[in-house]
PDB file of C-alpha atoms in Angstrom:
ATOM      1  CA  UNK A   1       7.187 105.861  40.719  1.00 50.00           C
ATOM      2  CA  UNK A   2       6.860 101.678  41.095  1.00 73.00           C
ATOM      3  CA  UNK A   3       9.410 101.538  43.810  1.00 87.00           C
ATOM      4  CA  UNK A   4       7.798 101.454  47.514  1.00 92.00           C
ATOM      5  CA  UNK A   5       7.725 104.845  50.003  1.00 95.00           C
ATOM      6  CA  UNK A   6       9.548 104.864  52.488  1.00 96.00           C
ATOM      7  CA  UNK A   7       8.161 107.945  54.178  1.00 97.00           C
ATOM      8  CA  UNK A   8       4.686 110.355  53.681  1.00 97.00           C
ATOM      9  CA  UNK A   9       5.420 113.322  55.438  1.00 98.00           C
ATOM     10  CA  UNK A  10       1.332 114.750  55.001  1.00 97.00           C
ATOM     11  CA  UNK A  11       0.608 118.213  56.783  1.00 97.00           C
ATOM     12  CA  UNK A  12       3.590 118.662  59.345  1.00 97.00           C
ATOM     13  CA  UNK A  13       3.732 121.642  61.133  1.00 97.00           C
ATOM     14  CA  UNK A  14       6.866 122.599  63.522  1.00 97.00           C
ATOM     15  CA  UNK A  15       5.926 125.559  66.429  1.00 96.00           C
ATOM     16  CA  UNK A  16       8.616 127.425  68.779  1.00 95.00           C
ATOM     17  CA  UNK A  17       6.874 129.147  71.514  1.00 94.00           C
ATOM     18  CA  UNK A  18       8.935 132.028  71.781  1.00 92.00           C
ATOM     19  CA  UNK A  19       8.740 135.773  73.476  1.00 91.00           C
ATOM     20  CA  UNK A  20       6.791 137.530  69.919  1.00 90.00           C
ATOM     21  CA  UNK A  21       4.889 133.832  70.316  1.00 90.00           C
ATOM     22  CA  UNK A  22       3.632 130.697  68.587  1.00 93.00           C
ATOM     23  CA  UNK A  23       5.683 130.944  65.427  1.00 94.00           C
ATOM     24  CA  UNK A  24       5.429 127.798  62.690  1.00 95.00           C
ATOM     25  CA  UNK A  25       9.085 127.439  61.398  1.00 95.00           C
ATOM     26  CA  UNK A  26       7.993 124.324  59.432  1.00 96.00           C
ATOM     27  CA  UNK A  27       3.784 124.927  58.043  1.00 95.00           C
ATOM     28  CA  UNK A  28       1.881 122.407  56.622  1.00 93.00           C
ATOM     29  CA  UNK A  29       4.784 120.298  54.755  1.00 96.00           C
ATOM     30  CA  UNK A  30       4.078 117.638  52.502  1.00 97.00           C
ATOM     31  CA  UNK A  31       6.546 115.057  51.191  1.00 97.00           C
ATOM     32  CA  UNK A  32       6.917 111.632  49.569  1.00 97.00           C
ATOM     33  CA  UNK A  33      10.400 109.610  49.335  1.00 97.00           C
ATOM     34  CA  UNK A  34      10.692 106.442  47.964  1.00 96.00           C
ATOM     35  CA  UNK A  35      12.894 103.703  48.189  1.00 95.00           C
ATOM     36  CA  UNK A  36      16.794 104.325  46.319  1.00 94.00           C
ATOM     37  CA  UNK A  37      14.934 107.923  45.209  1.00 96.00           C
ATOM     38  CA  UNK A  38      16.906 111.109  46.748  1.00 97.00           C
ATOM     39  CA  UNK A  39      14.733 114.161  47.650  1.00 97.00           C
ATOM     40  CA  UNK A  40      16.749 117.192  47.938  1.00 97.00           C
ATOM     41  CA  UNK A  41      15.222 119.707  50.409  1.00 97.00           C
ATOM     42  CA  UNK A  42      17.066 123.727  49.131  1.00 96.00           C
ATOM     43  CA  UNK A  43      16.216 126.838  50.337  1.00 92.00           C
ATOM     44  CA  UNK A  44      18.189 129.401  52.291  1.00 90.00           C
ATOM     45  CA  UNK A  45      19.637 129.138  56.257  1.00 87.00           C
ATOM     46  CA  UNK A  46      16.785 130.209  58.328  1.00 86.00           C
ATOM     47  CA  UNK A  47      14.696 128.863  55.750  1.00 90.00           C
ATOM     48  CA  UNK A  48      13.417 125.845  57.905  1.00 92.00           C
ATOM     49  CA  UNK A  49      15.436 122.902  56.071  1.00 93.00           C
ATOM     50  CA  UNK A  50      16.890 121.458  59.065  1.00 92.00           C
ATOM     51  CA  UNK A  51      13.476 121.958  61.309  1.00 94.00           C
ATOM     52  CA  UNK A  52      11.634 120.140  58.761  1.00 96.00           C
ATOM     53  CA  UNK A  53      14.302 116.914  58.851  1.00 95.00           C
ATOM     54  CA  UNK A  54      14.846 117.378  62.886  1.00 95.00           C
ATOM     55  CA  UNK A  55      10.731 116.748  62.886  1.00 96.00           C
ATOM     56  CA  UNK A  56      10.637 113.757  61.092  1.00 97.00           C
ATOM     57  CA  UNK A  57      12.993 112.039  63.781  1.00 95.00           C
ATOM     58  CA  UNK A  58      11.255 113.421  66.086  1.00 95.00           C
ATOM     59  CA  UNK A  59      14.305 115.287  67.752  1.00 94.00           C
ATOM     60  CA  UNK A  60      12.766 119.308  68.167  1.00 94.00           C
ATOM     61  CA  UNK A  61      13.174 120.099  71.737  1.00 89.00           C
ATOM     62  CA  UNK A  62      11.153 122.202  73.635  1.00 84.00           C
ATOM     63  CA  UNK A  63       9.976 125.284  72.872  1.00 91.00           C
ATOM     64  CA  UNK A  64       9.515 123.504  69.938  1.00 93.00           C
ATOM     65  CA  UNK A  65       6.983 121.048  68.693  1.00 95.00           C
ATOM     66  CA  UNK A  66       6.166 119.467  65.498  1.00 96.00           C
ATOM     67  CA  UNK A  67       1.743 120.386  66.434  1.00 95.00           C
ATOM     68  CA  UNK A  68       0.408 118.419  63.015  1.00 96.00           C
ATOM     69  CA  UNK A  69       0.626 116.355  60.486  1.00 96.00           C
ATOM     70  CA  UNK A  70       1.521 112.739  60.301  1.00 96.00           C
ATOM     71  CA  UNK A  71       5.248 111.155  59.159  1.00 97.00           C
ATOM     72  CA  UNK A  72       4.505 107.816  58.328  1.00 97.00           C
ATOM     73  CA  UNK A  73       8.582 105.555  57.408  1.00 95.00           C
ATOM     74  CA  UNK A  74       7.617 102.898  55.805  1.00 90.00           C
ATOM     75  CA  UNK A  75       4.070 102.626  56.838  1.00 91.00           C
ATOM     76  CA  UNK A  76       4.023 103.263  60.208  1.00 93.00           C
ATOM     77  CA  UNK A  77       3.444 107.320  61.845  1.00 95.00           C
ATOM     78  CA  UNK A  78       6.236 107.779  64.264  1.00 95.00           C
ATOM     79  CA  UNK A  79       4.089 110.511  65.049  1.00 95.00           C
ATOM     80  CA  UNK A  80       1.618 108.462  67.272  1.00 94.00           C
ATOM     81  CA  UNK A  81       4.858 106.686  68.941  1.00 94.00           C
ATOM     82  CA  UNK A  82       6.000 106.588  72.314  1.00 93.00           C
ATOM     83  CA  UNK A  83       8.941 107.744  73.217  1.00 92.00           C
ATOM     84  CA  UNK A  84      10.400 104.189  73.966  1.00 91.00           C
ATOM     85  CA  UNK A  85       9.528 102.802  70.546  1.00 93.00           C
ATOM     86  CA  UNK A  86      10.364 105.937  69.066  1.00 94.00           C
ATOM     87  CA  UNK A  87      14.045 105.469  69.932  1.00 90.00           C
ATOM     88  CA  UNK A  88      13.346 101.622  69.118  1.00 89.00           C
ATOM     89  CA  UNK A  89      12.221 102.920  64.590  1.00 92.00           C
ATOM     90  CA  UNK A  90      15.810 106.133  65.392  1.00 91.00           C
ATOM     91  CA  UNK A  91      18.868 103.725  63.899  1.00 85.00           C
ATOM     92  CA  UNK A  92      17.017 101.101  62.459  1.00 88.00           C
ATOM     93  CA  UNK A  93      13.993 101.666  59.943  1.00 93.00           C
ATOM     94  CA  UNK A  94      15.515 105.354  59.797  1.00 94.00           C
ATOM     95  CA  UNK A  95      19.003 107.837  60.290  1.00 93.00           C
ATOM     96  CA  UNK A  96      20.468 111.131  59.696  1.00 93.00           C
ATOM     97  CA  UNK A  97      23.848 112.396  59.435  1.00 91.00           C
ATOM     98  CA  UNK A  98      24.409 116.133  61.544  1.00 85.00           C
ATOM     99  CA  UNK A  99      26.633 118.571  59.419  1.00 79.00           C
ATOM    100  CA  UNK A 100      29.078 118.668  61.782  1.00 79.00           C
ATOM    101  CA  UNK A 101      30.503 115.125  62.127  1.00 78.00           C
ATOM    102  CA  UNK A 102      32.386 116.431  65.432  1.00 78.00           C
ATOM    103  CA  UNK A 103      29.018 116.681  67.288  1.00 82.00           C
ATOM    104  CA  UNK A 104      28.065 114.297  66.474  1.00 84.00           C
ATOM    105  CA  UNK A 105      30.912 111.588  67.836  1.00 91.00           C
ATOM    106  CA  UNK A 106      31.453 110.464  71.829  1.00 93.00           C
ATOM    107  CA  UNK A 107      35.449 111.756  71.953  1.00 93.00           C
ATOM    108  CA  UNK A 108      35.683 109.954  74.927  1.00 94.00           C
ATOM    109  CA  UNK A 109      34.714 106.351  72.919  1.00 95.00           C
ATOM    110  CA  UNK A 110      36.859 104.893  69.764  1.00 96.00           C
ATOM    111  CA  UNK A 111      34.344 105.089  66.583  1.00 96.00           C
ATOM    112  CA  UNK A 112      34.680 101.337  66.255  1.00 96.00           C
ATOM    113  CA  UNK A 113      32.511 100.743  69.980  1.00 95.00           C
ATOM    114  CA  UNK A 114      29.590 103.773  68.786  1.00 94.00           C
ATOM    115  CA  UNK A 115      29.273 102.550  66.345  1.00 94.00           C
ATOM    116  CA  UNK A 116      28.632  98.805  67.465  1.00 94.00           C
ATOM    117  CA  UNK A 117      26.664 100.887  70.566  1.00 92.00           C
ATOM    118  CA  UNK A 118      23.956 101.142  67.464  1.00 89.00           C
ATOM    119  CA  UNK A 119      24.273  97.268  66.579  1.00 92.00           C
ATOM    120  CA  UNK A 120      23.589  96.088  70.440  1.00 91.00           C
ATOM    121  CA  UNK A 121      21.255  98.636  70.723  1.00 87.00           C
ATOM    122  CA  UNK A 122      18.676  97.782  67.962  1.00 85.00           C
ATOM    123  CA  UNK A 123      19.305  93.706  67.533  1.00 84.00           C
ATOM    124  CA  UNK A 124      19.015  91.897  70.400  1.00 82.00           C
ATOM    125  CA  UNK A 125      21.193  88.949  71.031  1.00 86.00           C
ATOM    126  CA  UNK A 126      23.934  90.209  69.247  1.00 89.00           C
ATOM    127  CA  UNK A 127      27.161  89.191  71.116  1.00 91.00           C
ATOM    128  CA  UNK A 128      30.136  91.618  71.324  1.00 91.00           C
ATOM    129  CA  UNK A 129      32.307  89.848  68.788  1.00 93.00           C
ATOM    130  CA  UNK A 130      29.787  89.657  66.285  1.00 94.00           C
ATOM    131  CA  UNK A 131      28.813  93.500  66.656  1.00 93.00           C
ATOM    132  CA  UNK A 132      32.852  94.061  66.289  1.00 95.00           C
ATOM    133  CA  UNK A 133      33.252  92.208  63.273  1.00 95.00           C
ATOM    134  CA  UNK A 134      29.643  93.742  61.463  1.00 93.00           C
ATOM    135  CA  UNK A 135      31.400  97.669  62.807  1.00 95.00           C
ATOM    136  CA  UNK A 136      34.746  96.457  60.556  1.00 95.00           C
ATOM    137  CA  UNK A 137      32.305  95.063  57.539  1.00 92.00           C
ATOM    138  CA  UNK A 138      30.227  98.905  58.342  1.00 91.00           C
ATOM    139  CA  UNK A 139      34.138 100.414  57.954  1.00 92.00           C
ATOM    140  CA  UNK A 140      35.378  98.618  54.765  1.00 90.00           C
ATOM    141  CA  UNK A 141      31.918 100.016  53.274  1.00 85.00           C
ATOM    142  CA  UNK A 142      32.289 103.206  54.082  1.00 86.00           C
ATOM    143  CA  UNK A 143      36.005 103.210  52.865  1.00 85.00           C
ATOM    144  CA  UNK A 144      37.686 103.772  55.692  1.00 90.00           C
ATOM    145  CA  UNK A 145      41.615 103.193  55.122  1.00 91.00           C
ATOM    146  CA  UNK A 146      43.224 100.436  56.843  1.00 94.00           C
ATOM    147  CA  UNK A 147      39.564  99.777  59.283  1.00 94.00           C
ATOM    148  CA  UNK A 148      41.101  97.211  61.931  1.00 95.00           C
ATOM    149  CA  UNK A 149      43.625 100.105  63.265  1.00 96.00           C
ATOM    150  CA  UNK A 150      40.710 102.932  63.020  1.00 96.00           C
ATOM    151  CA  UNK A 151      37.783 100.921  64.947  1.00 96.00           C
ATOM    152  CA  UNK A 152      40.133 101.405  67.785  1.00 97.00           C
ATOM    153  CA  UNK A 153      40.982 104.752  66.961  1.00 96.00           C
ATOM    154  CA  UNK A 154      39.744 108.246  68.938  1.00 96.00           C
ATOM    155  CA  UNK A 155      37.229 110.677  67.098  1.00 94.00           C
ATOM    156  CA  UNK A 156      40.462 113.112  67.468  1.00 94.00           C
ATOM    157  CA  UNK A 157      42.428 110.645  65.982  1.00 95.00           C
ATOM    158  CA  UNK A 158      40.881 110.920  63.034  1.00 93.00           C
ATOM    159  CA  UNK A 159      40.119 113.142  59.444  1.00 90.00           C
ATOM    160  CA  UNK A 160      37.064 115.041  58.471  1.00 85.00           C
ATOM    161  CA  UNK A 161      36.269 112.817  55.821  1.00 86.00           C
ATOM    162  CA  UNK A 162      36.919 109.629  57.130  1.00 90.00           C
ATOM    163  CA  UNK A 163      35.069 111.213  60.556  1.00 91.00           C
ATOM    164  CA  UNK A 164      32.284 111.212  58.412  1.00 87.00           C
ATOM    165  CA  UNK A 165      32.614 108.600  57.218  1.00 88.00           C
ATOM    166  CA  UNK A 166      32.344 106.931  60.617  1.00 92.00           C
ATOM    167  CA  UNK A 167      28.949 108.755  61.204  1.00 90.00           C
ATOM    168  CA  UNK A 168      27.813 107.657  57.976  1.00 88.00           C
ATOM    169  CA  UNK A 169      28.860 104.143  59.336  1.00 90.00           C
ATOM    170  CA  UNK A 170      26.644 104.226  62.241  1.00 91.00           C
ATOM    171  CA  UNK A 171      24.319 106.527  60.609  1.00 89.00           C
ATOM    172  CA  UNK A 172      24.328 102.633  58.557  1.00 87.00           C
ATOM    173  CA  UNK A 173      24.447 100.006  61.388  1.00 87.00           C
ATOM    174  CA  UNK A 174      20.839  99.258  61.083  1.00 86.00           C
ATOM    175  CA  UNK A 175      20.027  99.123  57.253  1.00 87.00           C
ATOM    176  CA  UNK A 176      17.820 101.237  57.556  1.00 91.00           C
ATOM    177  CA  UNK A 177      15.125 102.517  54.952  1.00 94.00           C
ATOM    178  CA  UNK A 178      15.628 106.429  55.305  1.00 96.00           C
ATOM    179  CA  UNK A 179      18.756 108.195  55.431  1.00 95.00           C
ATOM    180  CA  UNK A 180      18.522 111.811  56.523  1.00 96.00           C
ATOM    181  CA  UNK A 181      21.493 114.130  55.242  1.00 93.00           C
ATOM    182  CA  UNK A 182      21.629 117.935  56.682  1.00 91.00           C
ATOM    183  CA  UNK A 183      23.375 119.588  54.586  1.00 88.00           C
ATOM    184  CA  UNK A 184      26.581 116.318  55.813  1.00 84.00           C
ATOM    185  CA  UNK A 185      29.458 117.868  53.539  1.00 79.00           C
ATOM    186  CA  UNK A 186      29.474 121.470  54.875  1.00 74.00           C
ATOM    187  CA  UNK A 187      32.496 120.722  57.183  1.00 67.00           C
ATOM    188  CA  UNK A 188      34.444 119.389  54.314  1.00 72.00           C
ATOM    189  CA  UNK A 189      36.992 120.298  51.299  1.00 77.00           C
ATOM    190  CA  UNK A 190      35.178 120.211  47.400  1.00 80.00           C
ATOM    191  CA  UNK A 191      37.396 116.656  47.309  1.00 80.00           C
ATOM    192  CA  UNK A 192      36.081 115.033  50.194  1.00 78.00           C
ATOM    193  CA  UNK A 193      32.559 116.455  49.524  1.00 80.00           C
ATOM    194  CA  UNK A 194      32.361 114.642  46.581  1.00 84.00           C
ATOM    195  CA  UNK A 195      34.031 112.013  48.167  1.00 84.00           C
ATOM    196  CA  UNK A 196      31.305 112.104  50.427  1.00 82.00           C
ATOM    197  CA  UNK A 197      27.994 112.328  48.186  1.00 87.00           C
ATOM    198  CA  UNK A 198      29.486 109.659  45.919  1.00 89.00           C
ATOM    199  CA  UNK A 199      29.732 106.842  49.071  1.00 86.00           C
ATOM    200  CA  UNK A 200      25.650 107.537  50.221  1.00 88.00           C
ATOM    201  CA  UNK A 201      24.340 107.177  46.554  1.00 91.00           C
ATOM    202  CA  UNK A 202      26.338 104.278  46.632  1.00 89.00           C
ATOM    203  CA  UNK A 203      24.680 102.666  49.636  1.00 85.00           C
ATOM    204  CA  UNK A 204      21.513 103.951  48.417  1.00 91.00           C
ATOM    205  CA  UNK A 205      21.442 101.597  45.614  1.00 90.00           C
ATOM    206  CA  UNK A 206      23.524  98.736  46.671  1.00 87.00           C
ATOM    207  CA  UNK A 207      20.490  99.339  50.268  1.00 86.00           C
ATOM    208  CA  UNK A 208      17.574 100.189  48.465  1.00 90.00           C
ATOM    209  CA  UNK A 209      17.344 102.995  51.430  1.00 93.00           C
ATOM    210  CA  UNK A 210      16.146 106.286  50.082  1.00 96.00           C
ATOM    211  CA  UNK A 211      17.844 109.422  50.929  1.00 96.00           C
ATOM    212  CA  UNK A 212      16.671 112.753  52.343  1.00 97.00           C
ATOM    213  CA  UNK A 213      19.217 115.967  51.400  1.00 96.00           C
ATOM    214  CA  UNK A 214      19.176 118.700  53.133  1.00 95.00           C
ATOM    215  CA  UNK A 215      21.112 121.641  50.889  1.00 91.00           C
ATOM    216  CA  UNK A 216      21.725 125.137  49.966  1.00 86.00           C
ATOM    217  CA  UNK A 217      23.946 124.226  46.933  1.00 86.00           C
ATOM    218  CA  UNK A 218      21.761 123.406  44.017  1.00 88.00           C
ATOM    219  CA  UNK A 219      25.349 121.846  42.328  1.00 86.00           C
ATOM    220  CA  UNK A 220      25.557 118.916  44.761  1.00 88.00           C
ATOM    221  CA  UNK A 221      21.416 119.300  44.160  1.00 92.00           C
ATOM    222  CA  UNK A 222      22.295 118.651  40.198  1.00 92.00           C
ATOM    223  CA  UNK A 223      24.942 116.094  40.627  1.00 93.00           C
ATOM    224  CA  UNK A 224      22.727 113.653  43.647  1.00 94.00           C
ATOM    225  CA  UNK A 225      19.076 114.091  43.769  1.00 96.00           C
ATOM    226  CA  UNK A 226      16.332 113.050  41.612  1.00 96.00           C
ATOM    227  CA  UNK A 227      13.216 115.095  42.999  1.00 97.00           C
ATOM    228  CA  UNK A 228      13.980 119.053  44.854  1.00 97.00           C
ATOM    229  CA  UNK A 229      11.273 120.508  47.167  1.00 97.00           C
ATOM    230  CA  UNK A 230      12.706 124.592  47.707  1.00 97.00           C
ATOM    231  CA  UNK A 231      11.390 125.673  51.033  1.00 97.00           C
ATOM    232  CA  UNK A 232      11.118 129.362  51.986  1.00 96.00           C
ATOM    233  CA  UNK A 233       9.960 131.022  55.587  1.00 94.00           C
ATOM    234  CA  UNK A 234       9.465 127.721  56.511  1.00 94.00           C
ATOM    235  CA  UNK A 235       6.844 126.328  53.290  1.00 96.00           C
ATOM    236  CA  UNK A 236       7.508 124.430  50.325  1.00 97.00           C
ATOM    237  CA  UNK A 237       6.613 126.832  47.459  1.00 97.00           C
ATOM    238  CA  UNK A 238       8.349 124.128  44.384  1.00 97.00           C
ATOM    239  CA  UNK A 239       8.348 120.775  43.439  1.00 97.00           C
ATOM    240  CA  UNK A 240       9.754 118.536  40.809  1.00 96.00           C
ATOM    241  CA  UNK A 241      11.733 116.470  38.805  1.00 96.00           C
ATOM    242  CA  UNK A 242      15.592 118.032  39.849  1.00 96.00           C
ATOM    243  CA  UNK A 243      16.048 118.333  36.256  1.00 95.00           C
ATOM    244  CA  UNK A 244      13.022 120.221  35.946  1.00 94.00           C
ATOM    245  CA  UNK A 245      12.619 122.009  38.357  1.00 95.00           C
ATOM    246  CA  UNK A 246      17.060 124.128  37.851  1.00 95.00           C
ATOM    247  CA  UNK A 247      16.596 124.117  34.109  1.00 94.00           C
ATOM    248  CA  UNK A 248      13.122 125.519  34.141  1.00 94.00           C
ATOM    249  CA  UNK A 249      11.941 127.440  37.583  1.00 95.00           C
ATOM    250  CA  UNK A 250       8.596 128.440  38.164  1.00 94.00           C
ATOM    251  CA  UNK A 251       8.773 129.970  41.092  1.00 96.00           C
ATOM    252  CA  UNK A 252      10.682 133.406  41.237  1.00 95.00           C
ATOM    253  CA  UNK A 253      12.541 132.170  44.231  1.00 96.00           C
ATOM    254  CA  UNK A 254      13.822 129.332  41.944  1.00 96.00           C
ATOM    255  CA  UNK A 255      14.677 131.212  39.736  1.00 94.00           C
ATOM    256  CA  UNK A 256      16.433 134.049  42.259  1.00 93.00           C
ATOM    257  CA  UNK A 257      18.415 130.997  43.544  1.00 93.00           C
ATOM    258  CA  UNK A 258      19.843 129.815  40.576  1.00 92.00           C
ATOM    259  CA  UNK A 259      20.590 133.143  39.468  1.00 90.00           C
ATOM    260  CA  UNK A 260      22.487 133.563  42.865  1.00 85.00           C
ATOM    261  CA  UNK A 261      25.011 130.647  41.377  1.00 79.00           C
ATOM    262  CA  UNK A 262      29.151 131.702  40.476  1.00 73.00           C
ATOM    263  CA  UNK A 263      29.024 131.281  36.620  1.00 70.00           C
ATOM    264  CA  UNK A 264      32.448 129.901  35.958  1.00 67.00           C
ATOM    265  CA  UNK A 265      32.865 132.163  33.270  1.00 65.00           C
ATOM    266  CA  UNK A 266      33.234 135.235  34.406  1.00 68.00           C
ATOM    267  CA  UNK A 267      36.078 136.672  35.892  1.00 68.00           C
ATOM    268  CA  UNK A 268      36.964 136.178  39.564  1.00 67.00           C
ATOM    269  CA  UNK A 269      36.345 139.671  40.845  1.00 71.00           C
ATOM    270  CA  UNK A 270      32.898 139.148  39.451  1.00 72.00           C
ATOM    271  CA  UNK A 271      30.184 140.834  41.554  1.00 75.00           C
ATOM    272  CA  UNK A 272      27.389 137.769  42.405  1.00 73.00           C
ATOM    273  CA  UNK A 273      24.449 137.820  41.667  1.00 79.00           C
ATOM    274  CA  UNK A 274      21.982 138.419  44.933  1.00 83.00           C
ATOM    275  CA  UNK A 275      18.775 138.612  46.738  1.00 88.00           C
ATOM    276  CA  UNK A 276      17.540 141.508  47.524  1.00 86.00           C
ATOM    277  CA  UNK A 277      16.221 141.085  51.125  1.00 87.00           C
ATOM    278  CA  UNK A 278      16.206 138.958  53.946  1.00 87.00           C
ATOM    279  CA  UNK A 279      13.586 135.810  55.293  1.00 88.00           C
ATOM    280  CA  UNK A 280      11.178 137.118  56.595  1.00 89.00           C
ATOM    281  CA  UNK A 281      11.017 136.703  60.563  1.00 89.00           C
ATOM    282  CA  UNK A 282       8.493 134.078  61.475  1.00 90.00           C
ATOM    283  CA  UNK A 283       6.751 136.194  63.947  1.00 90.00           C
ATOM    284  CA  UNK A 284       6.260 139.000  61.029  1.00 89.00           C
ATOM    285  CA  UNK A 285       5.636 137.802  58.154  1.00 91.00           C
ATOM    286  CA  UNK A 286       3.664 139.376  54.894  1.00 90.00           C
ATOM    287  CA  UNK A 287       0.321 139.101  54.278  1.00 89.00           C
ATOM    288  CA  UNK A 288      -0.146 137.018  51.319  1.00 93.00           C
ATOM    289  CA  UNK A 289       3.339 135.385  49.476  1.00 95.00           C
ATOM    290  CA  UNK A 290       6.196 135.267  51.796  1.00 95.00           C
ATOM    291  CA  UNK A 291       8.830 136.319  49.284  1.00 96.00           C
ATOM    292  CA  UNK A 292       6.553 138.458  47.795  1.00 95.00           C
ATOM    293  CA  UNK A 293       8.357 141.942  49.489  1.00 94.00           C
ATOM    294  CA  UNK A 294      11.840 140.156  48.245  1.00 94.00           C
ATOM    295  CA  UNK A 295      10.252 139.194  44.189  1.00 94.00           C
ATOM    296  CA  UNK A 296      10.803 141.325  40.936  1.00 90.00           C
ATOM    297  CA  UNK A 297       7.700 139.693  39.276  1.00 92.00           C
ATOM    298  CA  UNK A 298       5.384 140.693  42.026  1.00 92.00           C
ATOM    299  CA  UNK A 299       1.659 141.596  42.044  1.00 92.00           C
ATOM    300  CA  UNK A 300      -0.557 142.611  43.478  1.00 92.00           C
ATOM    301  CA  UNK A 301      -2.559 139.855  44.190  1.00 92.00           C
ATOM    302  CA  UNK A 302       0.929 138.275  45.889  1.00 94.00           C
ATOM    303  CA  UNK A 303       0.935 140.611  48.538  1.00 93.00           C
ATOM    304  CA  UNK A 304      -2.937 139.795  49.086  1.00 93.00           C
ATOM    305  CA  UNK A 305      -3.731 135.962  49.664  1.00 92.00           C
ATOM    306  CA  UNK A 306      -1.229 133.424  50.011  1.00 93.00           C
ATOM    307  CA  UNK A 307      -1.141 131.016  47.330  1.00 94.00           C
ATOM    308  CA  UNK A 308      -1.392 127.210  47.702  1.00 92.00           C
ATOM    309  CA  UNK A 309       0.819 124.147  45.339  1.00 93.00           C
ATOM    310  CA  UNK A 310      -0.940 123.498  42.330  1.00 92.00           C
ATOM    311  CA  UNK A 311       0.228 120.978  39.756  1.00 91.00           C
ATOM    312  CA  UNK A 312       2.303 122.799  37.019  1.00 87.00           C
ATOM    313  CA  UNK A 313       1.930 118.949  35.151  1.00 83.00           C
ATOM    314  CA  UNK A 314       2.400 115.633  37.066  1.00 81.00           C
ATOM    315  CA  UNK A 315       4.958 115.515  39.852  1.00 84.00           C
ATOM    316  CA  UNK A 316       5.297 118.989  39.879  1.00 92.00           C
ATOM    317  CA  UNK A 317       4.047 121.864  41.576  1.00 95.00           C
ATOM    318  CA  UNK A 318       4.163 125.580  42.140  1.00 96.00           C
ATOM    319  CA  UNK A 319       2.684 127.901  45.294  1.00 96.00           C
ATOM    320  CA  UNK A 320       2.982 130.741  43.399  1.00 95.00           C
ATOM    321  CA  UNK A 321       0.436 133.538  41.634  1.00 94.00           C
ATOM    322  CA  UNK A 322       2.177 134.690  39.298  1.00 92.00           C
ATOM    323  CA  UNK A 323       3.344 131.441  37.749  1.00 91.00           C
ATOM    324  CA  UNK A 324      -0.076 129.672  37.985  1.00 85.00           C
ATOM    325  CA  UNK A 325      -1.256 132.808  35.880  1.00 85.00           C
ATOM    326  CA  UNK A 326       1.948 132.669  33.007  1.00 83.00           C
ATOM    327  CA  UNK A 327       1.833 128.630  32.866  1.00 75.00           C
ATOM    328  CA  UNK A 328      -1.460 126.930  33.757  1.00 67.00           C
ATOM    329  CA  UNK A 329      -5.072 127.179  31.603  1.00 63.00           C
ATOM    330  CA  UNK A 330      -6.788 129.419  31.486  1.00 56.00           C
TER     331      UNK A 330
END
């Protein structure tokens, strides 16, 4: 892509100390995001999607830690910064929208004051009047009706959809180059989901941001992402252009996720397809490919050696012995 990089993650490894030993919730993850691009990170619950996003933001608390890797935002390795410098980067250069807006807002402060606080924290010399005026502009930008009244209301006075819009306004207050959205529509109904994601798409284009969309919903990926990275048990198993991956999955896990989607032409009481088994416990990972115990296409080699990511074609990666044999030239 010709657009500049806003995020480059290289060899990211996040570990947690547990009574069963040290486990890797994120293992050797790489990712690149360009300005104006949405990259979706998908997988089942427990696959490491949120841990990956929190690691990028350096929000992993003890007993967890980022054990290795680089996270470059605008070319700067944020893993090398001390905490005061990192607080400057959060909000100014990178921001995050969390799953549940109610947990992101202070119930004792008007929503406008919370947005204005983000501006005054990151921009020295901004007066209260200027911060309030910019807050009104942000509320208008994210489509809050009657912003002159809503600016002084408390979170409990807003609907779930409006609270999520306020959280997005807070994230965009300093016009960051990178936005991480961790299941941003989980708590919202279908209509509001579409509105919020359309809003993120519009703001991405207007502000030239890069977006990392954490989701388990492949329908959202098809509509809103340009590229997709599929993760399983903390590791990336497939990456490529969203339409290619969704229409021609190379990894059996990606194909299994796609097979689980409801078919609108089936009877409403028809059973849904499911992936047998569960994501392995991180302290008891199987040898070889972590997906092999659940994979209908597994071969003996799959249980003996873990496959590395290999290029199938330009911009398309897969970690699978079977896909390598079937798709790569001998």
